[in-house]
Coordinates of C-alpha atoms and ligand atoms in Angstrom, one line a residue:
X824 CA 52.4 304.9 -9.7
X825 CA 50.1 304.2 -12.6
X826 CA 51.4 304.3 -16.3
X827 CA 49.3 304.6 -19.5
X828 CA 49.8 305.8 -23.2
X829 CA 47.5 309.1 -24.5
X830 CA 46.0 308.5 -27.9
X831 CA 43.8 311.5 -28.6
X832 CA 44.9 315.6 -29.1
X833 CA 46.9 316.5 -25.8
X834 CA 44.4 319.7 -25.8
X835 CA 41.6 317.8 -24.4
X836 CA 43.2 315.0 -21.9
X837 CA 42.0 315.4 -18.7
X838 CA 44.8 315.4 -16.4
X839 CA 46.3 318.1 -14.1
X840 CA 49.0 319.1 -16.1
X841 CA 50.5 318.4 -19.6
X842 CA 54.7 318.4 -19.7
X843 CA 56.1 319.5 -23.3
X844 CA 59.5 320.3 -24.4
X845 CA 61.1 323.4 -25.7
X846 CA 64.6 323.4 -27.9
X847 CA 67.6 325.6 -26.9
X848 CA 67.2 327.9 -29.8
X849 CA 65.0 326.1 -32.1
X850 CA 61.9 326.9 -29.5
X851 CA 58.7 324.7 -29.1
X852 CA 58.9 320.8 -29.2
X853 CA 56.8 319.3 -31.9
X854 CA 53.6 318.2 -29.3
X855 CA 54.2 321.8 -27.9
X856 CA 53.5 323.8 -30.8
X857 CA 49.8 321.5 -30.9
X858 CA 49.6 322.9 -27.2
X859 CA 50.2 326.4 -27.6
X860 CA 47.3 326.6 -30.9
X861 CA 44.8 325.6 -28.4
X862 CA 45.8 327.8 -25.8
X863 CA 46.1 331.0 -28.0
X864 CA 49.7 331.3 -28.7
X865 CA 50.7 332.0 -24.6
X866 CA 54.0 329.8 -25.0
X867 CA 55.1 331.1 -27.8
X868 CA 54.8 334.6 -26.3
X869 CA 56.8 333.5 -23.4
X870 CA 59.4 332.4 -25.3
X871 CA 59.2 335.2 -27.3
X872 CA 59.4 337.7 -24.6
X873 CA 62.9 335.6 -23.6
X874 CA 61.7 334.2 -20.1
X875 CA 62.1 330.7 -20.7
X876 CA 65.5 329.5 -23.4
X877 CA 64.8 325.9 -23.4
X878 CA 67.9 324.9 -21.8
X879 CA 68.5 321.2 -20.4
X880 CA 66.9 320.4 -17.4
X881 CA 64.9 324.2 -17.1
X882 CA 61.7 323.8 -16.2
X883 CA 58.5 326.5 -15.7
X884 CA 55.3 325.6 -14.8
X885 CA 52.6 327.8 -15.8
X886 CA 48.9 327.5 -14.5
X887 CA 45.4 328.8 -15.2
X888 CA 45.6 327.7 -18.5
X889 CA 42.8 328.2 -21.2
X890 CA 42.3 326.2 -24.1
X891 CA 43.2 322.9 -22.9
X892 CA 40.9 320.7 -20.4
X893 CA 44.5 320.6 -18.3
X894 CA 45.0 323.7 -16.2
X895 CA 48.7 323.6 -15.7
X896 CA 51.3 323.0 -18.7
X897 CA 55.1 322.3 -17.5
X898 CA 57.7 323.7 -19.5
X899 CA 60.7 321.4 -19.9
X900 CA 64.2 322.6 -21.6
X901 CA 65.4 319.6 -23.4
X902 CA 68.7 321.7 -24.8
X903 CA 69.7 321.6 -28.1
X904 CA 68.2 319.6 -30.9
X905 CA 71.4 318.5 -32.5
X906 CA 72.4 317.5 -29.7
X907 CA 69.0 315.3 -28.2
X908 CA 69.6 312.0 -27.2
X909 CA 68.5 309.0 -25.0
X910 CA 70.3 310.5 -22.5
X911 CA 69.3 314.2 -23.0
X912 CA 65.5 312.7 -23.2
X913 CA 65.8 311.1 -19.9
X914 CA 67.4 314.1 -17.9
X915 CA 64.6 316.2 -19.2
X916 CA 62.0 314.0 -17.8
X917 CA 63.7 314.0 -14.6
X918 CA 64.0 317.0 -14.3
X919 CA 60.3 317.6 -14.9
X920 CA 59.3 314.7 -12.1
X921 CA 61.7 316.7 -9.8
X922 CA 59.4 319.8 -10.3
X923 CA 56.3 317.8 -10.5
X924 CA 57.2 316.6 -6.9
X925 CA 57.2 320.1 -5.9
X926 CA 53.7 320.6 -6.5
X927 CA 50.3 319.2 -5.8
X928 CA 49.8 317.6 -9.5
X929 CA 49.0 313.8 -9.5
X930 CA 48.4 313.1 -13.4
X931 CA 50.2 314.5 -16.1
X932 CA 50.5 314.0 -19.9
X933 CA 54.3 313.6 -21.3
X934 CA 54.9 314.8 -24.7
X935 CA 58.3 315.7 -24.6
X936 CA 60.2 315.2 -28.0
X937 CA 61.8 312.0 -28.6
X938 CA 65.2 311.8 -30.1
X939 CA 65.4 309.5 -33.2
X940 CA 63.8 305.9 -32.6
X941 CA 66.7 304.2 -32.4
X942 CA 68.0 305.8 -29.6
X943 CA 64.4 305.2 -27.9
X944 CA 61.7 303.1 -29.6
X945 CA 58.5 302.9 -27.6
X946 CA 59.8 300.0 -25.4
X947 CA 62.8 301.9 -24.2
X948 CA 60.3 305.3 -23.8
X949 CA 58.0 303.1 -21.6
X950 CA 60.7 302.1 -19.4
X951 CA 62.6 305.5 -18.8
X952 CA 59.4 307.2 -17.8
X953 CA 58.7 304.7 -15.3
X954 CA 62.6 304.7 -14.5
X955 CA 63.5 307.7 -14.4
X956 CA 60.2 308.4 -12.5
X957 CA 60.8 306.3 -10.0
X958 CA 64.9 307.5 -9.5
X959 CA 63.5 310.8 -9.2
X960 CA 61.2 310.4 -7.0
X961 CA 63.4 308.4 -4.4
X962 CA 63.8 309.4 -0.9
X963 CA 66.4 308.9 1.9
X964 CA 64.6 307.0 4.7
X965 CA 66.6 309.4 6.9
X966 CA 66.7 309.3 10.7
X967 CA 65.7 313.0 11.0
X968 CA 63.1 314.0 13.8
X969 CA 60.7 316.7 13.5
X970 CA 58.2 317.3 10.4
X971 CA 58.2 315.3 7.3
X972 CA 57.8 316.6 4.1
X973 CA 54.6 315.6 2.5
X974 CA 54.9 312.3 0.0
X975 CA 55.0 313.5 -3.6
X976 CA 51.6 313.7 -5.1
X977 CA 52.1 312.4 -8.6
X978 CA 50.1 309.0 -9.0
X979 CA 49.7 309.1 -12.8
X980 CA 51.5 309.6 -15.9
X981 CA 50.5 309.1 -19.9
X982 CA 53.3 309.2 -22.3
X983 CA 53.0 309.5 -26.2
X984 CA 52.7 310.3 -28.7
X985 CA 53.4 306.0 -29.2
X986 CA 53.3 304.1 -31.7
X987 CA 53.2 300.2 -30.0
X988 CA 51.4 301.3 -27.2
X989 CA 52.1 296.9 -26.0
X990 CA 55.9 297.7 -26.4
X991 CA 55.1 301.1 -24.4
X992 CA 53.7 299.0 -21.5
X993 CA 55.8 296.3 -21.5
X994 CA 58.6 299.5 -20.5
X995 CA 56.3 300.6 -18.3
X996 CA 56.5 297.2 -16.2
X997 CA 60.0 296.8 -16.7
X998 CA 60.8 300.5 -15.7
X999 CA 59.3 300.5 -12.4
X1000 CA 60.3 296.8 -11.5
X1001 CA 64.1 298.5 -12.2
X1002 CA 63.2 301.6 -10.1
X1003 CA 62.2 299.9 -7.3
X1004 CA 65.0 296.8 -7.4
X1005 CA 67.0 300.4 -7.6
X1006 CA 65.4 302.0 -4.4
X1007 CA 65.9 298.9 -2.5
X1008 CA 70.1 299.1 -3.5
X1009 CA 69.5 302.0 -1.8
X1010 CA 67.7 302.4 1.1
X1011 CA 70.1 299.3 2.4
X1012 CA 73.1 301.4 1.3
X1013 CA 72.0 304.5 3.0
X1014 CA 71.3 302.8 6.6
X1015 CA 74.1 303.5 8.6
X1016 CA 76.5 300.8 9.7
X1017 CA 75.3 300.4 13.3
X1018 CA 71.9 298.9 11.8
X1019 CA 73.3 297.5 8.9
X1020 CA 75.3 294.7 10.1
X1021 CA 76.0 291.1 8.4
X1022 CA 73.2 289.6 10.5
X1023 CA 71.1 292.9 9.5
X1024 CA 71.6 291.8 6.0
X1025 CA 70.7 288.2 6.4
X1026 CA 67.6 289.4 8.3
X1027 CA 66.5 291.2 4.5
X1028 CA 67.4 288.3 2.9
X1029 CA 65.2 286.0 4.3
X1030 CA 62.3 288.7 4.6
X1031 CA 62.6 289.0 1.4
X1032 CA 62.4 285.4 0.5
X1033 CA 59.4 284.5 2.3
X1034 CA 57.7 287.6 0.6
X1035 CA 58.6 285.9 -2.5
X1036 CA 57.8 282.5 -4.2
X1037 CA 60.3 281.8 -6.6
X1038 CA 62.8 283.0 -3.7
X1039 CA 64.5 280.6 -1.7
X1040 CA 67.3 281.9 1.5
X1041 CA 70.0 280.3 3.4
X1042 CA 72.6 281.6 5.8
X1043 CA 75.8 280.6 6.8
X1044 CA 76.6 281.4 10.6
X1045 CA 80.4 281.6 11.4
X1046 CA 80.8 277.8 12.4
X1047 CA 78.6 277.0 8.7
X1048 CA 81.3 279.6 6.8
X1049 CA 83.6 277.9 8.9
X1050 CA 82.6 274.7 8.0
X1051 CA 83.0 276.1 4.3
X1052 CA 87.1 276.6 4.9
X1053 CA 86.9 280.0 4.2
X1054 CA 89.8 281.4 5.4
X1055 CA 90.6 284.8 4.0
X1056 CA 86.5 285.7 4.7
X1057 CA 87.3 284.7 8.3
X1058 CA 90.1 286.6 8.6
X1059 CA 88.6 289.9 7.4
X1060 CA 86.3 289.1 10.2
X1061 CA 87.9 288.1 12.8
X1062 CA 88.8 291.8 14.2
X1063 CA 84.9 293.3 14.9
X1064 CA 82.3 292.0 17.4
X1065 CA 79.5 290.9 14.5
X1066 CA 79.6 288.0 13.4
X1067 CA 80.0 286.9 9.6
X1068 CA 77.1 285.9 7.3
X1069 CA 77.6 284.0 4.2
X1070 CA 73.6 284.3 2.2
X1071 CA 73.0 282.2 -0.8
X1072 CA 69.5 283.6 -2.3
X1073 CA 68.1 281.9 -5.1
X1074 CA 65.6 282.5 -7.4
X1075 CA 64.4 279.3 -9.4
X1076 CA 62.4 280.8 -12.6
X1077 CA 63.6 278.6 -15.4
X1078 CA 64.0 275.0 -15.9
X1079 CA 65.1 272.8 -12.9
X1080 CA 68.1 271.9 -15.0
X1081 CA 69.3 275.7 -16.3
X1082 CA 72.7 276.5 -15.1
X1083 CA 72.3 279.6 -13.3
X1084 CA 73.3 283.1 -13.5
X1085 CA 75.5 283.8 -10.1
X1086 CA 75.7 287.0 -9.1
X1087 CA 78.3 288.0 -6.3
X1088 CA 78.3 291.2 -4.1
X1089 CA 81.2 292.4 -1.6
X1090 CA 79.1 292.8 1.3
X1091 CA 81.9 294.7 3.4
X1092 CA 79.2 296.6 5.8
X1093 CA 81.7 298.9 7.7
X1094 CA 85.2 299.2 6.1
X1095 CA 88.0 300.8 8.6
X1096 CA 90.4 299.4 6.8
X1097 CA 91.5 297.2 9.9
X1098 CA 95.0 297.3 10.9
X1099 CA 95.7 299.2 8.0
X1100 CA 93.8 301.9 9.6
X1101 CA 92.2 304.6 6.7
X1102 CA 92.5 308.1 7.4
X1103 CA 89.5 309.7 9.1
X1104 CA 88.2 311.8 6.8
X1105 CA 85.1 310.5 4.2
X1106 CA 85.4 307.1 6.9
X1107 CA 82.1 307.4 6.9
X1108 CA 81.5 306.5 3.5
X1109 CA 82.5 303.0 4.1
X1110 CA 79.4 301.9 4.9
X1111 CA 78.6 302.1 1.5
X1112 CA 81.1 299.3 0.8
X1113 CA 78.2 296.7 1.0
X1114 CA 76.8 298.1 -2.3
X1115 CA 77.4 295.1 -4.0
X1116 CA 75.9 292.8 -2.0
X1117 CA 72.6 295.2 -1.9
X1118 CA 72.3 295.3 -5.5
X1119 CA 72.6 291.3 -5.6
X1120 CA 69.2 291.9 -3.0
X1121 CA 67.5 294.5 -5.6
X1122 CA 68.6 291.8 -8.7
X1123 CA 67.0 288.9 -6.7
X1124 CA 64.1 291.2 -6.0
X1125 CA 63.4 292.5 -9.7
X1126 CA 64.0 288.8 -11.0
X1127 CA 61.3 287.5 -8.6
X1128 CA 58.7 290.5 -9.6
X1129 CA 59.5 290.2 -13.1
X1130 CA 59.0 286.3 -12.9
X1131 CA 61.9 286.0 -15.0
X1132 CA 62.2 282.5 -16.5
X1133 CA 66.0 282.3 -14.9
X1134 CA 67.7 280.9 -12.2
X1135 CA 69.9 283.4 -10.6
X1136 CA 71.6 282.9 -7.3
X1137 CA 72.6 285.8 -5.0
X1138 CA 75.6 284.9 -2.9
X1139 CA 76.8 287.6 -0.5
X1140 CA 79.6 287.5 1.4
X1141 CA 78.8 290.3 4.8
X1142 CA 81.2 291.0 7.3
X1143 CA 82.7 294.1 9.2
X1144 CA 86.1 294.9 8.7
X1145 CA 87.4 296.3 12.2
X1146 CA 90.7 296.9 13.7
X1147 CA 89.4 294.9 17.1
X1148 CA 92.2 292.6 19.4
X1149 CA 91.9 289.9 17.0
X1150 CA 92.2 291.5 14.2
X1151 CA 94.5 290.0 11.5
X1152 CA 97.4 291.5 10.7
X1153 CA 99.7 292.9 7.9
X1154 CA 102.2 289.9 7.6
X1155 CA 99.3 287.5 8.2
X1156 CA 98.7 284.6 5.6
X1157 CA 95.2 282.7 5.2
X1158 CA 94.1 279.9 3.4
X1159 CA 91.3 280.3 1.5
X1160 CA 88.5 277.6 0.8
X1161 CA 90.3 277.0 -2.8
X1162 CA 92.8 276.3 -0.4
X1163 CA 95.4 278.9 -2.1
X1164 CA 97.4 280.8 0.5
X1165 CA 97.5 284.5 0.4
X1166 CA 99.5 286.9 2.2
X1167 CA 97.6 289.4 3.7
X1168 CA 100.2 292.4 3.3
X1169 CA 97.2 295.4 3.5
X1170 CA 94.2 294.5 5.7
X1171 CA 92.0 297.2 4.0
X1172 CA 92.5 295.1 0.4
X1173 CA 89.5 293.2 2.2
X1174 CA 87.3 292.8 -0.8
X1175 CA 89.2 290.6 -2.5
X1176 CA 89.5 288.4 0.1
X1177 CA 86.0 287.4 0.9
X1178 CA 85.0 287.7 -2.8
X1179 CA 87.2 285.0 -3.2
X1180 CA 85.8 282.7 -0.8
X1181 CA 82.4 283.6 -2.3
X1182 CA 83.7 282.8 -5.8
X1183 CA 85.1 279.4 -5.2
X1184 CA 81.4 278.6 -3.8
X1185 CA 80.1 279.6 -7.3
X1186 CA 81.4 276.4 -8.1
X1187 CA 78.7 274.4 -6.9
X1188 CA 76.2 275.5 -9.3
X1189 CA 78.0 274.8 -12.1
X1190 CA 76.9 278.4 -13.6
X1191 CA 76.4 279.8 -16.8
X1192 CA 77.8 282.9 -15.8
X1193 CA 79.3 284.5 -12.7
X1194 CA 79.2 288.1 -12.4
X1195 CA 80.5 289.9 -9.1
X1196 CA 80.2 293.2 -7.8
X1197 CA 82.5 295.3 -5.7
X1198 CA 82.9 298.3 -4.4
X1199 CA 86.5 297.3 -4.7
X1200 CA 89.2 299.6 -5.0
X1201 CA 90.0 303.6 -4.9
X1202 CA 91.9 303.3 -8.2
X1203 CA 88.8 302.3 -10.2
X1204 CA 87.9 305.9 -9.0
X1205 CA 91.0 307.5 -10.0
X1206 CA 90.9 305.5 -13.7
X1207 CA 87.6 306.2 -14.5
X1208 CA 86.1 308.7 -12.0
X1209 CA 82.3 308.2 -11.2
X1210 CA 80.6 308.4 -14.3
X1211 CA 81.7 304.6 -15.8
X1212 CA 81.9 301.5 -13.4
X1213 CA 84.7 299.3 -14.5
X1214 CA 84.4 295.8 -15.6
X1215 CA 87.1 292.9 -15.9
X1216 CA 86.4 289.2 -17.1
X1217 CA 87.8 285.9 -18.4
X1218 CA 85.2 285.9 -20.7
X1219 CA 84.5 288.2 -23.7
X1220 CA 81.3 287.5 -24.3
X1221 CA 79.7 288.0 -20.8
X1222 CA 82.0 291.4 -20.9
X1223 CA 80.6 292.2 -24.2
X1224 CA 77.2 291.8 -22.8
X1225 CA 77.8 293.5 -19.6
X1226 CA 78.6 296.5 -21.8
X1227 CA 76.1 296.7 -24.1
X1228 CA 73.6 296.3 -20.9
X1229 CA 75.2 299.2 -19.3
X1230 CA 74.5 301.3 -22.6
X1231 CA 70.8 300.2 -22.8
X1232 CA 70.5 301.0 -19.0
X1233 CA 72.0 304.5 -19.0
X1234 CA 74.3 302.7 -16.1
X1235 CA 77.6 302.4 -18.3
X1236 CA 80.9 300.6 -17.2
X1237 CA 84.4 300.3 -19.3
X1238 CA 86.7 297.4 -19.8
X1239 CA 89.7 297.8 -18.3
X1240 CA 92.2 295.0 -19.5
X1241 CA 93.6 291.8 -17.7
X1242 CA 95.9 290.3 -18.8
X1243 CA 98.9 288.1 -17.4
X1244 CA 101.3 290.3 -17.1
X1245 CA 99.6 292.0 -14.0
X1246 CA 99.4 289.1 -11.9
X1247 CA 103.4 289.6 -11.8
X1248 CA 102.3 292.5 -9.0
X1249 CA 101.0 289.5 -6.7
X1250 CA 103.6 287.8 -5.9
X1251 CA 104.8 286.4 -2.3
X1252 CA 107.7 285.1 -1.1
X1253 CA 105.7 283.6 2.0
X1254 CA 102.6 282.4 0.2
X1255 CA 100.8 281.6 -3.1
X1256 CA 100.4 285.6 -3.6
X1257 CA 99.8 288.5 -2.1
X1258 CA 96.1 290.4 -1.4
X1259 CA 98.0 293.5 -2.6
X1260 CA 100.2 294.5 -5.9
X1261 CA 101.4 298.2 -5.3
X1262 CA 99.4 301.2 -6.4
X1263 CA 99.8 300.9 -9.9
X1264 CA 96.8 299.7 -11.5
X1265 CA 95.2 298.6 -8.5
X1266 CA 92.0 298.1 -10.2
X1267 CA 93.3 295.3 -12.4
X1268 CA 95.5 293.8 -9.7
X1269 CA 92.6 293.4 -7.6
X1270 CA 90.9 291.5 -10.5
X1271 CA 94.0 290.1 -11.1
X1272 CA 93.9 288.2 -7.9
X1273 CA 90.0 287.2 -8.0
X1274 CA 90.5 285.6 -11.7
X1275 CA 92.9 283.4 -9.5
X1276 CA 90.1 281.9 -8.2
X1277 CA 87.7 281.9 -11.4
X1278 CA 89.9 280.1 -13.5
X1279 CA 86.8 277.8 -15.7
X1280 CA 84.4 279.4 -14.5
X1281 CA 82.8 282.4 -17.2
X1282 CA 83.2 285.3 -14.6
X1283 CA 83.6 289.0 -14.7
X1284 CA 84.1 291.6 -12.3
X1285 CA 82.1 295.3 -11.9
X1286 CA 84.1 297.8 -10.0
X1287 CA 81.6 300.1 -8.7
X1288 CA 83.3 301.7 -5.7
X1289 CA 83.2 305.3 -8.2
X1290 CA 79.8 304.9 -9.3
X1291 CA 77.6 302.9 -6.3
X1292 CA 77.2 306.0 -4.2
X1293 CA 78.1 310.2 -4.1
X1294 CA 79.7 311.9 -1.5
X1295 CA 79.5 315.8 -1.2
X1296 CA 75.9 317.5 -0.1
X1297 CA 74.1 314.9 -2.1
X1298 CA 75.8 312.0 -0.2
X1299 CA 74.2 308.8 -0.8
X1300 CA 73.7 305.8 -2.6
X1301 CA 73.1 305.9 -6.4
X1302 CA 71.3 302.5 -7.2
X1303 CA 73.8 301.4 -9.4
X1304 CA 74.6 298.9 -11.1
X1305 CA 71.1 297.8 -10.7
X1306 CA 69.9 298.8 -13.6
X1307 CA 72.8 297.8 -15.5
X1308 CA 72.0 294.2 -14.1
X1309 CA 68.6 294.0 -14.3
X1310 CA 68.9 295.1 -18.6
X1311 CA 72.0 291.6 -18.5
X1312 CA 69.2 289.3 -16.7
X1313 CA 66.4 291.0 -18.8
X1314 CA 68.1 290.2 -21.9
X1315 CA 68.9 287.1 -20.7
X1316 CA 65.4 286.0 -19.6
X1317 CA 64.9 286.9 -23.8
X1318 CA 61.8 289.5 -22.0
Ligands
BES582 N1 86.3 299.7 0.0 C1 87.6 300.0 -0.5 C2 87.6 300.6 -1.9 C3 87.0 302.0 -2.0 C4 87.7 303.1 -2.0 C5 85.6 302.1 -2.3 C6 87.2 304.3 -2.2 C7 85.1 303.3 -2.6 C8 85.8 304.4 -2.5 C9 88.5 298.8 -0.5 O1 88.2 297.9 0.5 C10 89.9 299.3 -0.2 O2 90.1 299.8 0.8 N2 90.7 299.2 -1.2 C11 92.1 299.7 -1.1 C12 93.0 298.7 -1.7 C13 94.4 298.9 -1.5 C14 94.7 298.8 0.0 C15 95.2 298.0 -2.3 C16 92.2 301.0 -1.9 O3 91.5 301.1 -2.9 O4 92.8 301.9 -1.4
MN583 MN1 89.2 298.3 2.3
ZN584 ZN1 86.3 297.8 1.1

């Protein structure tokens, strides 16, 4: 996809279709109103003949226009203007790619109306178009025989009116680095678990880094992770035929000497729930419980597109958690490579228990800041439902900026607190705790019991098991937190 700015009167660009907004009440956008002059008034009699209102994500396409050297103008509803935002901005525009896709159109000029600049100065507008572009125009690399729709036809699309047209582009690149570190997220999530085992992931991992310069791959085998002493990632292992993988990716983009930016991601690639058996239905969901660890792949492939001046290192921590013969057992008590004990009273509280591992090999880098992410527990969904990924830390500051990432993104989380008290839940009479503390807040006792492990280091946790995928009949992985990561190693990078 190519991405430019328009300069000159929309009326004469020569693309295949212009895309202006319309207010919810207060009619034509401001680019519209130039539109409909040169085209004799024809939207303005459509509105006022009541066939089109304006409301949020509406669209119309209308065609053998006159007037304009475009022959097709799309009508987008941006809703109301008191009420235009970043947000509302960006739905709009998706919604007019989604009809775009629909049609044969390949270029198109976007003038839809911006809200205020500080909710979207011309960098931020260059990088939802591409964005959102690119997130609307994803596809599941399903499995289904028979005849495939075509490929979308839209190749090109001008945005404007922009002041920096620099800043503009600079979005652009950024945008569609974020889409596509996005896309990759999710065509791993959305493979079933048959083909995407640890090894499968492993296999990516190094692909990718001999596609890649700055990239660098190594992976653990189970004598290696063995090796390591990590017991509780062992044990979540132990009960299904593939074999663990333990992949350190690295991309070196700063200094030799900068401490690095360590991301972590639960890379549970089937979760049964082991001995502790889930119930059947929405099982198959659980393949989606390696989300983390593909999002550490899309960060690892947007820092090496991006050339970001950073050292980041990916660790992912893949294994299938299976109720097989060997399969450890509630009662069972491991010894982790911190060399903690913990007392493994639920086998499906598996996350935990080879983050943990992964965590205490964060260590070795000496980093600057450790972020993991986890599909991690079902009451992250039930305290903030699937529109905010929670976050945890030992660190304000990295929290802070996790947050404020999440905002710029349009991929929010919320803090939920940690603080001693909780760790009370952990306890054990048999070991040093317990990989479970009860029901009640079982988001924070699961963070609870990784800041065990994190104690120095500057770490915080994203829950994403609400937000990383949907169920229902739009099943499938989301993308996120992707982009929320890609803004915190952005900013970072000072890009
Ligand atoms: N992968 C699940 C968490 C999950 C649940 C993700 C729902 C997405 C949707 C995790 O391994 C798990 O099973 N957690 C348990 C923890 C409990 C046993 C303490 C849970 O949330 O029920
Ligand atoms: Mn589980
Ligand atoms: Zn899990």
């Amino acid at each position: 996809m190519e991405f430019g700015v328009w300069t000159k009167g929309l009326a004469t660009l020569a693309v295949d279709c212009l895309v202006v907004g319309v207010f919810d009440e207060a009619g034509l956008g401001g680019e519209a109103r130039g539109v409909d002059a040169a085209c004799g008034g024809r939207l303005q009699r459509l509105l006022g003949a009541g066939d089109f209102a304006g409301r949020a994500g509406e669209t119309l396409l209308l065609t053998d226009m006159t007037g304009l050297a475009a022959s097709r103008v799309l009508l987008v509803g941006l809703g109301t203007r008191a009420q235009h935002s970043r947000r509302s901005w960006r739905r709009a525009w998706g919604s007019a790619v989604t009809a775009l896709a629909r049609t044969r159109i390949a270029s198109v000029a976007l003038a839809l109306d911006r809200p205020a600049a500080r909710e979207l100065d011309d960098y931020t507008l260059g990088r939802a178009v591409a964005e959102v572009a690119g997130a609307s125009l994803y596809r599941v690399n399903d499995l289904k025989t028979g005849k495939k729709p075509p490929p979308p036809a839209l190749k090109k699309v001008l945005a404007g009116p922009v002041r920096k047209a620099e800043a503009a582009t600079r979005g652009f690149c950024h945008g569609a680095a974020i889409a596509a570190a996005a896309a990759v997220q999710r065509d791993l999530a959305n493979l079933p678990a048959n083909v995407c085992t640890p090894t499968y992931l492993a296999e990516e991992a190094r692909a990718l880094a001999g596609r890649h310069k700055s990239l660098t791959a190594r992976v653990l085998d189970e004598a290696a992770i063995r090796r390591e002493k990590m017991g509780c990632l062992l044990a979540v292992s132990q009960g299904s035929r593939q074999p663990p993988r333990f992949i350190v990716l690295e991309h070196r983009g700063g200094k030799r000497t900068q401490p690095p930016v360590v991301l972590v991601g639960k890379g549970v690639t089937f979760d049964t729930g082991g001995i502790s058996l889930k119930d059947p239905p929405g099982m198959d969901e659980m393949k989606f419980d390696m989300s983390g660890a593909a999002a550490v792949i899309a960060c690892l492939t947007l820092a090496a597109e991006l050339r970001l001046p950073l050292h980041v290192v990916g660790l992912i921590a893949a294994v299938e958690n299976m109720p097989g013969g060997k399969a450890v057992k509630p009662g069972d008590i491991a010894t982790s490579s911190a060399g903690l004990t913990v007392e493994i009273l639920n086998t499906d509280a598996e996350g935990r228990l080879i983050l943990c591992d992964a965590l205490h090999y964060a260590r070795r880098f000496r980093p600057a800041a450790v972020v993991d992410i986890a599909t991690l527990t079902g009451a992250c969904v039930i305290a903030l439902g699937h529109h905010h990924s929670g976050v945890m830390g030992n660190d304000q500051k990295l929290v802070q900026q996790l947050l404020e990432a999440g905002v710029r993104a349009e991929d929010r989380c919320w803090q939920l607190p940690l603080t001693e008290e909780y760790a009370e839940q952990l306890k054990s009479n048999f070991a040093d705790f317990a990989n479970v503390g009860g029901r009640d807040g079982g988001a924070i006792t699961a963070a609870t019991f990784l800041a065990k492990f994190t104690a120095g280091l500057p770490w915080a946790h994203l829950d994403v098991a609400g937000t990383a995928y949907q169920g229902g009949a739009n099943k499938g992985s989301t993308g996120r937190p992707t982009p929320l990561l890609a803004d915190f190693l952005i900013q970072r990078a000072g890009r």
